[in-house]
Amino acid sequence: MPRATRDGVSIYYEYDEGDGAPVVFVQGLGYGRWMWRWQREAIAGEHAVIAPDNRGTGRSDAGLPPLVPRLPQKLRVPLLLKLAGYSIEGLAADLEAVLDDVGTRTVHLVGASMGGMIALQHAIDYNRVKTLTLLCTSHGGPDAVPVPEETQEHIFDTPKGASERETLRHQMRPAFNEGFTNRNPHLLDRIIEWRLEQDAGEPAREAQAAAVLGFDVSDRLHEIRVPTLVIHGTNDRVVPVENARLLEEKIATTRLELVEGGSHCLFVEDAPRVNDALCSFLDDYD
């Protein structure tokens, strides 16, 4: 199993052989590698694929202080938010360690939600990025349109008496359109199983949330000079679509693709549309 190490923390990644510059897929907050399965299938063989587990997710180590995960949530969360959480800069450095371990000079970097923030930070801080694709994400900071308070409460809520599966189903409702979940109950069941197997545990998920809250590259977006594709759903209830328009305004090389009615998890719900846009973009610059 390929692994890279940074600051004593082991970061797991998958590498699939293929032609052309590698495509790197970076996950969202708490999500495992399952979230990119539709896009990875779409480009299989056409490109090599690098798919890391973010710190604290899947097979990667969490790297948290030993006592923190053992604390009750009421004590743990404030500590992670103020002192012991991750940073997007650190998660981007983890990604750079993976790419250095692979030995690739240039990559097509694709990130969604928190993964999009990591991708933005990496494109600014390092020089490996050939193209940048950002889905359902934000540049952070006071100018960004925040996650609605109701959504924040929902995605971190634990209903009283709910099982682990019921809690996951409840927490991810804002990320999907209700019509989609009603039409695809078996797919949602499979996603829950994938999440149980691959997602971050609660302490690491909270540490990742701290990274998102502290993220702000709004004054550095002019440093991005590579071709950039921004894909966003107009019905995103987690990261409002106005954030995509802000990215388009502030990154000179941006191509904006809005998916009408698309949710936060448009890479699942609208996978054919997302795949077409991504593949066309990669073809233009490979």
GROMACS .gro file of C-alpha atoms in nm:
model
  286
    1MET     CA    1   0.000   0.000   0.000
    2PRO     CA    2   0.162   0.330  -0.109
    3ARG     CA    3   0.211   0.584   0.167
    4ALA     CA    4   0.379   0.919   0.214
    5THR     CA    5   0.492   1.060   0.548
    6ARG     CA    6   0.489   1.421   0.667
    7ASP     CA    7   0.569   1.530   1.022
    8GLY     CA    8   0.556   1.168   1.131
    9VAL     CA    9   0.201   1.119   0.998
   10SER     CA   10   0.141   0.848   0.737
   11ILE     CA   11  -0.081   0.947   0.443
   12TYR     CA   12  -0.230   0.666   0.234
   13TYR     CA   13  -0.299   0.705  -0.136
   14GLU     CA   14  -0.408   0.496  -0.433
   15TYR     CA   15  -0.232   0.511  -0.768
   16ASP     CA   16  -0.391   0.383  -1.089
   17GLU     CA   17  -0.179   0.355  -1.403
   18GLY     CA   18  -0.282   0.546  -1.713
   19ASP     CA   19  -0.166   0.774  -1.993
   20GLY     CA   20  -0.116   1.147  -1.969
   21ALA     CA   21  -0.046   1.366  -1.668
   22PRO     CA   22  -0.193   1.217  -1.348
   23VAL     CA   23  -0.530   1.339  -1.223
   24VAL     CA   24  -0.535   1.392  -0.847
   25PHE     CA   25  -0.869   1.371  -0.666
   26VAL     CA   26  -0.892   1.542  -0.325
   27GLN     CA   27  -1.181   1.457  -0.093
   28GLY     CA   28  -1.428   1.675   0.092
   29LEU     CA   29  -1.470   1.716   0.466
   30GLY     CA   30  -1.482   1.375   0.629
   31TYR     CA   31  -1.553   1.193   0.301
   32GLY     CA   32  -1.360   0.887   0.186
   33ARG     CA   33  -1.232   0.795  -0.159
   34TRP     CA   34  -1.577   0.659  -0.249
   35MET     CA   35  -1.693   1.010  -0.344
   36TRP     CA   36  -1.482   1.010  -0.662
   37ARG     CA   37  -1.572   0.662  -0.791
   38TRP     CA   38  -1.784   0.797  -1.080
   39GLN     CA   39  -1.515   1.038  -1.198
   40ARG     CA   40  -1.238   0.782  -1.161
   41GLU     CA   41  -1.436   0.538  -1.375
   42ALA     CA   42  -1.488   0.808  -1.639
   43ILE     CA   43  -1.116   0.873  -1.688
   44ALA     CA   44  -0.987   0.520  -1.622
   45GLY     CA   45  -0.704   0.436  -1.860
   46GLU     CA   46  -0.698   0.783  -2.013
   47HIS     CA   47  -0.501   0.926  -1.724
   48ALA     CA   48  -0.309   0.798  -1.426
   49VAL     CA   49  -0.504   0.865  -1.105
   50ILE     CA   50  -0.374   0.962  -0.761
   51ALA     CA   51  -0.633   0.945  -0.484
   52PRO     CA   52  -0.504   1.027  -0.134
   53ASP     CA   53  -0.692   0.987   0.192
   54ASN     CA   54  -0.685   1.323   0.368
   55ARG     CA   55  -0.524   1.322   0.711
   56GLY     CA   56  -0.760   1.146   0.952
   57THR     CA   57  -0.961   0.982   0.674
   58GLY     CA   58  -0.972   0.620   0.560
   59ARG     CA   59  -0.630   0.456   0.587
   60SER     CA   60  -0.438   0.775   0.667
   61ASP     CA   61  -0.327   0.848   1.021
   62ALA     CA   62  -0.507   1.122   1.214
   63GLY     CA   63  -0.197   1.272   1.371
   64LEU     CA   64  -0.397   1.424   1.657
   65PRO     CA   65  -0.253   1.466   2.009
   66PRO     CA   66  -0.302   1.130   2.186
   67LEU     CA   67  -0.551   1.244   2.449
   68VAL     CA   68  -0.773   1.456   2.222
   69PRO     CA   69  -0.974   1.173   2.057
   70ARG     CA   70  -1.054   1.032   2.402
   71LEU     CA   71  -1.213   1.350   2.532
   72PRO     CA   72  -1.592   1.388   2.544
   73GLN     CA   73  -1.719   1.572   2.238
   74LYS     CA   74  -1.820   1.879   2.440
   75LEU     CA   75  -1.459   1.924   2.552
   76ARG     CA   76  -1.296   1.798   2.233
   77VAL     CA   77  -1.466   2.023   1.978
   78PRO     CA   78  -1.366   2.361   2.133
   79LEU     CA   79  -1.010   2.233   2.173
   80LEU     CA   80  -0.990   2.123   1.810
   81LEU     CA   81  -1.145   2.444   1.681
   82LYS     CA   82  -0.909   2.669   1.873
   83LEU     CA   83  -0.582   2.480   1.918
   84ALA     CA   84  -0.547   2.122   1.796
   85GLY     CA   85  -0.734   2.111   1.466
   86TYR     CA   86  -0.588   2.080   1.118
   87SER     CA   87  -0.521   2.363   0.874
   88ILE     CA   88  -0.578   2.372   0.500
   89GLU     CA   89  -0.211   2.468   0.460
   90GLY     CA   90  -0.114   2.151   0.645
   91LEU     CA   91  -0.349   1.933   0.439
   92ALA     CA   92  -0.204   2.085   0.121
   93ALA     CA   93   0.144   2.002   0.252
   94ASP     CA   94   0.026   1.643   0.306
   95LEU     CA   95  -0.085   1.636  -0.058
   96GLU     CA   96   0.252   1.770  -0.171
   97ALA     CA   97   0.422   1.489   0.026
   98VAL     CA   98   0.209   1.236  -0.164
   99LEU     CA   99   0.294   1.387  -0.503
  100ASP     CA  100   0.661   1.396  -0.409
  101ASP     CA  101   0.639   1.029  -0.312
  102VAL     CA  102   0.481   0.944  -0.649
  103GLY     CA  103   0.750   1.145  -0.823
  104THR     CA  104   0.525   1.327  -1.068
  105ARG     CA  105   0.626   1.672  -1.191
  106THR     CA  106   0.284   1.795  -1.307
  107VAL     CA  107  -0.074   1.700  -1.224
  108HIS     CA  108  -0.433   1.786  -1.304
  109LEU     CA  109  -0.566   1.871  -0.957
  110VAL     CA  110  -0.936   1.813  -0.880
  111GLY     CA  111  -1.094   1.898  -0.544
  112ALA     CA  112  -1.448   1.922  -0.409
  113SER     CA  113  -1.573   2.117  -0.108
  114MET     CA  114  -1.289   2.105   0.152
  115GLY     CA  115  -1.090   1.921  -0.116
  116GLY     CA  116  -1.135   2.225  -0.338
  117MET     CA  117  -0.989   2.442  -0.063
  118ILE     CA  118  -0.690   2.208  -0.036
  119ALA     CA  119  -0.652   2.223  -0.415
  120LEU     CA  120  -0.660   2.605  -0.413
  121GLN     CA  121  -0.399   2.619  -0.137
  122HIS     CA  122  -0.178   2.366  -0.313
  123ALA     CA  123  -0.198   2.551  -0.646
  124ILE     CA  124  -0.089   2.870  -0.469
  125ASP     CA  125   0.187   2.720  -0.252
  126TYR     CA  126   0.346   2.471  -0.494
  127ASN     CA  127   0.427   2.448  -0.863
  128ARG     CA  128   0.307   2.106  -0.980
  129VAL     CA  129  -0.045   2.200  -1.096
  130LYS     CA  130  -0.110   2.193  -1.471
  131THR     CA  131  -0.486   2.246  -1.444
  132LEU     CA  132  -0.716   2.305  -1.150
  133THR     CA  133  -1.075   2.179  -1.119
  134LEU     CA  134  -1.285   2.304  -0.827
  135LEU     CA  135  -1.626   2.163  -0.738
  136CYS     CA  136  -1.873   2.305  -0.486
  137THR     CA  137  -1.609   2.501  -0.297
  138SER     CA  138  -1.510   2.846  -0.172
  139HIS     CA  139  -1.202   3.066  -0.134
  140GLY     CA  140  -1.292   3.118   0.233
  141GLY     CA  141  -1.262   3.434   0.439
  142PRO     CA  142  -1.511   3.710   0.518
  143ASP     CA  143  -1.598   3.774   0.152
  144ALA     CA  144  -1.715   3.417   0.094
  145VAL     CA  145  -2.082   3.322   0.129
  146PRO     CA  146  -2.089   3.100   0.441
  147VAL     CA  147  -2.248   2.763   0.492
  148PRO     CA  148  -2.603   2.840   0.607
  149GLU     CA  149  -2.639   2.807   0.984
  150GLU     CA  150  -2.925   2.559   0.946
  151THR     CA  151  -2.706   2.338   0.726
  152GLN     CA  152  -2.414   2.356   0.969
  153GLU     CA  153  -2.636   2.239   1.251
  154HIS     CA  154  -2.779   1.957   1.039
  155ILE     CA  155  -2.452   1.809   0.914
  156PHE     CA  156  -2.304   1.790   1.264
  157ASP     CA  157  -2.627   1.691   1.441
  158THR     CA  158  -2.659   1.352   1.613
  159PRO     CA  159  -3.028   1.266   1.655
  160LYS     CA  160  -3.106   1.121   1.995
  161GLY     CA  161  -3.127   0.743   1.988
  162ALA     CA  162  -3.020   0.717   1.621
  163SER     CA  163  -2.793   0.436   1.508
  164GLU     CA  164  -2.464   0.515   1.331
  165ARG     CA  165  -2.625   0.451   0.992
  166GLU     CA  166  -2.928   0.663   1.076
  167THR     CA  167  -2.701   0.945   1.190
  168LEU     CA  168  -2.502   0.937   0.866
  169ARG     CA  169  -2.822   0.940   0.660
  170HIS     CA  170  -2.951   1.236   0.862
  171GLN     CA  171  -2.627   1.435   0.842
  172MET     CA  172  -2.585   1.406   0.466
  173ARG     CA  173  -2.938   1.510   0.370
  174PRO     CA  174  -2.846   1.875   0.298
  175ALA     CA  175  -2.575   1.755   0.057
  176PHE     CA  176  -2.827   1.586  -0.177
  177ASN     CA  177  -3.150   1.689  -0.342
  178GLU     CA  178  -3.445   1.525  -0.173
  179GLY     CA  179  -3.584   1.399  -0.503
  180PHE     CA  180  -3.259   1.218  -0.577
  181THR     CA  181  -3.248   1.044  -0.240
  182ASN     CA  182  -3.613   0.940  -0.274
  183ARG     CA  183  -3.548   0.790  -0.618
  184ASN     CA  184  -3.225   0.613  -0.521
  185PRO     CA  185  -3.268   0.451  -0.178
  186HIS     CA  186  -3.039   0.158  -0.260
  187LEU     CA  187  -2.757   0.388  -0.375
  188LEU     CA  188  -2.789   0.586  -0.053
  189ASP     CA  189  -2.765   0.260   0.142
  190ARG     CA  190  -2.443   0.175  -0.046
  191ILE     CA  191  -2.302   0.524   0.016
  192ILE     CA  192  -2.365   0.482   0.387
  193GLU     CA  193  -2.174   0.154   0.384
  194TRP     CA  194  -1.887   0.316   0.196
  195ARG     CA  195  -1.887   0.601   0.449
  196LEU     CA  196  -1.874   0.360   0.742
  197GLU     CA  197  -1.574   0.192   0.581
  198GLN     CA  198  -1.378   0.491   0.447
  199ASP     CA  199  -1.484   0.819   0.612
  200ALA     CA  200  -1.303   1.009   0.887
  201GLY     CA  201  -1.386   0.935   1.249
  202GLU     CA  202  -1.555   1.210   1.449
  203PRO     CA  203  -1.239   1.364   1.606
  204ALA     CA  204  -1.066   1.388   1.266
  205ARG     CA  205  -1.384   1.521   1.104
  206GLU     CA  206  -1.398   1.794   1.368
  207ALA     CA  207  -1.028   1.869   1.310
  208GLN     CA  208  -1.100   1.903   0.937
  209ALA     CA  209  -1.390   2.137   1.014
  210ALA     CA  210  -1.146   2.356   1.206
  211ALA     CA  211  -0.929   2.372   0.892
  212VAL     CA  212  -1.228   2.483   0.682
  213LEU     CA  213  -1.325   2.753   0.933
  214GLY     CA  214  -0.973   2.896   0.930
  215PHE     CA  215  -0.931   2.894   0.552
  216ASP     CA  216  -0.892   3.215   0.353
  217VAL     CA  217  -0.700   3.260   0.026
  218SER     CA  218  -0.924   3.535  -0.108
  219ASP     CA  219  -0.631   3.777  -0.135
  220ARG     CA  220  -0.402   3.526  -0.310
  221LEU     CA  221  -0.622   3.401  -0.594
  222HIS     CA  222  -0.443   3.630  -0.841
  223GLU     CA  223  -0.141   3.401  -0.793
  224ILE     CA  224  -0.324   3.118  -0.972
  225ARG     CA  225  -0.220   3.126  -1.338
  226VAL     CA  226  -0.320   2.777  -1.454
  227PRO     CA  227  -0.639   2.690  -1.645
  228THR     CA  228  -0.916   2.651  -1.388
  229LEU     CA  229  -1.256   2.482  -1.418
  230VAL     CA  230  -1.519   2.566  -1.156
  231ILE     CA  231  -1.824   2.336  -1.136
  232HIS     CA  232  -2.107   2.417  -0.897
  233GLY     CA  233  -2.470   2.321  -0.850
  234THR     CA  234  -2.723   2.604  -0.836
  235ASN     CA  235  -2.909   2.425  -0.554
  236ASP     CA  236  -2.606   2.367  -0.332
  237ARG     CA  237  -2.735   2.397   0.024
  238VAL     CA  238  -2.391   2.350   0.181
  239VAL     CA  239  -2.163   2.585  -0.015
  240PRO     CA  240  -2.391   2.839  -0.186
  241VAL     CA  241  -2.341   2.886  -0.559
  242GLU     CA  242  -2.242   3.252  -0.516
  243ASN     CA  243  -1.900   3.120  -0.411
  244ALA     CA  244  -1.846   2.980  -0.761
  245ARG     CA  245  -1.913   3.322  -0.911
  246LEU     CA  246  -1.662   3.477  -0.669
  247LEU     CA  247  -1.399   3.228  -0.784
  248GLU     CA  248  -1.476   3.311  -1.146
  249GLU     CA  249  -1.431   3.682  -1.072
  250LYS     CA  250  -1.103   3.642  -0.885
  251ILE     CA  251  -0.919   3.374  -1.086
  252ALA     CA  252  -0.836   3.513  -1.428
  253THR     CA  253  -0.815   3.172  -1.598
  254THR     CA  254  -1.154   3.037  -1.489
  255ARG     CA  255  -1.415   2.847  -1.690
  256LEU     CA  256  -1.742   2.831  -1.494
  257GLU     CA  257  -1.988   2.541  -1.536
  258LEU     CA  258  -2.312   2.578  -1.341
  259VAL     CA  259  -2.527   2.267  -1.304
  260GLU     CA  260  -2.889   2.381  -1.288
  261GLY     CA  261  -3.054   2.235  -0.978
  262GLY     CA  262  -2.733   2.058  -0.880
  263SER     CA  263  -2.671   1.977  -0.515
  264HIS     CA  264  -2.352   1.984  -0.310
  265CYS     CA  265  -2.289   1.620  -0.406
  266LEU     CA  266  -2.335   1.692  -0.775
  267PHE     CA  267  -2.037   1.464  -0.847
  268VAL     CA  268  -2.278   1.181  -0.751
  269GLU     CA  269  -2.619   1.314  -0.854
  270ASP     CA  270  -2.506   1.470  -1.181
  271ALA     CA  271  -2.206   1.248  -1.247
  272PRO     CA  272  -2.256   1.232  -1.630
  273ARG     CA  273  -2.265   1.614  -1.655
  274VAL     CA  274  -1.966   1.654  -1.423
  275ASN     CA  275  -1.772   1.382  -1.605
  276ASP     CA  276  -1.835   1.539  -1.946
  277ALA     CA  277  -1.716   1.879  -1.825
  278LEU     CA  278  -1.409   1.735  -1.655
  279CYS     CA  279  -1.307   1.509  -1.944
  280SER     CA  280  -1.351   1.789  -2.198
  281PHE     CA  281  -1.142   2.023  -1.983
  282LEU     CA  282  -0.864   1.766  -1.937
  283ASP     CA  283  -0.860   1.695  -2.311
  284ASP     CA  284  -0.812   2.065  -2.383
  285TYR     CA  285  -0.498   2.087  -2.170
  286ASP     CA  286  -0.335   1.742  -2.175
   0.00000   0.00000   0.00000
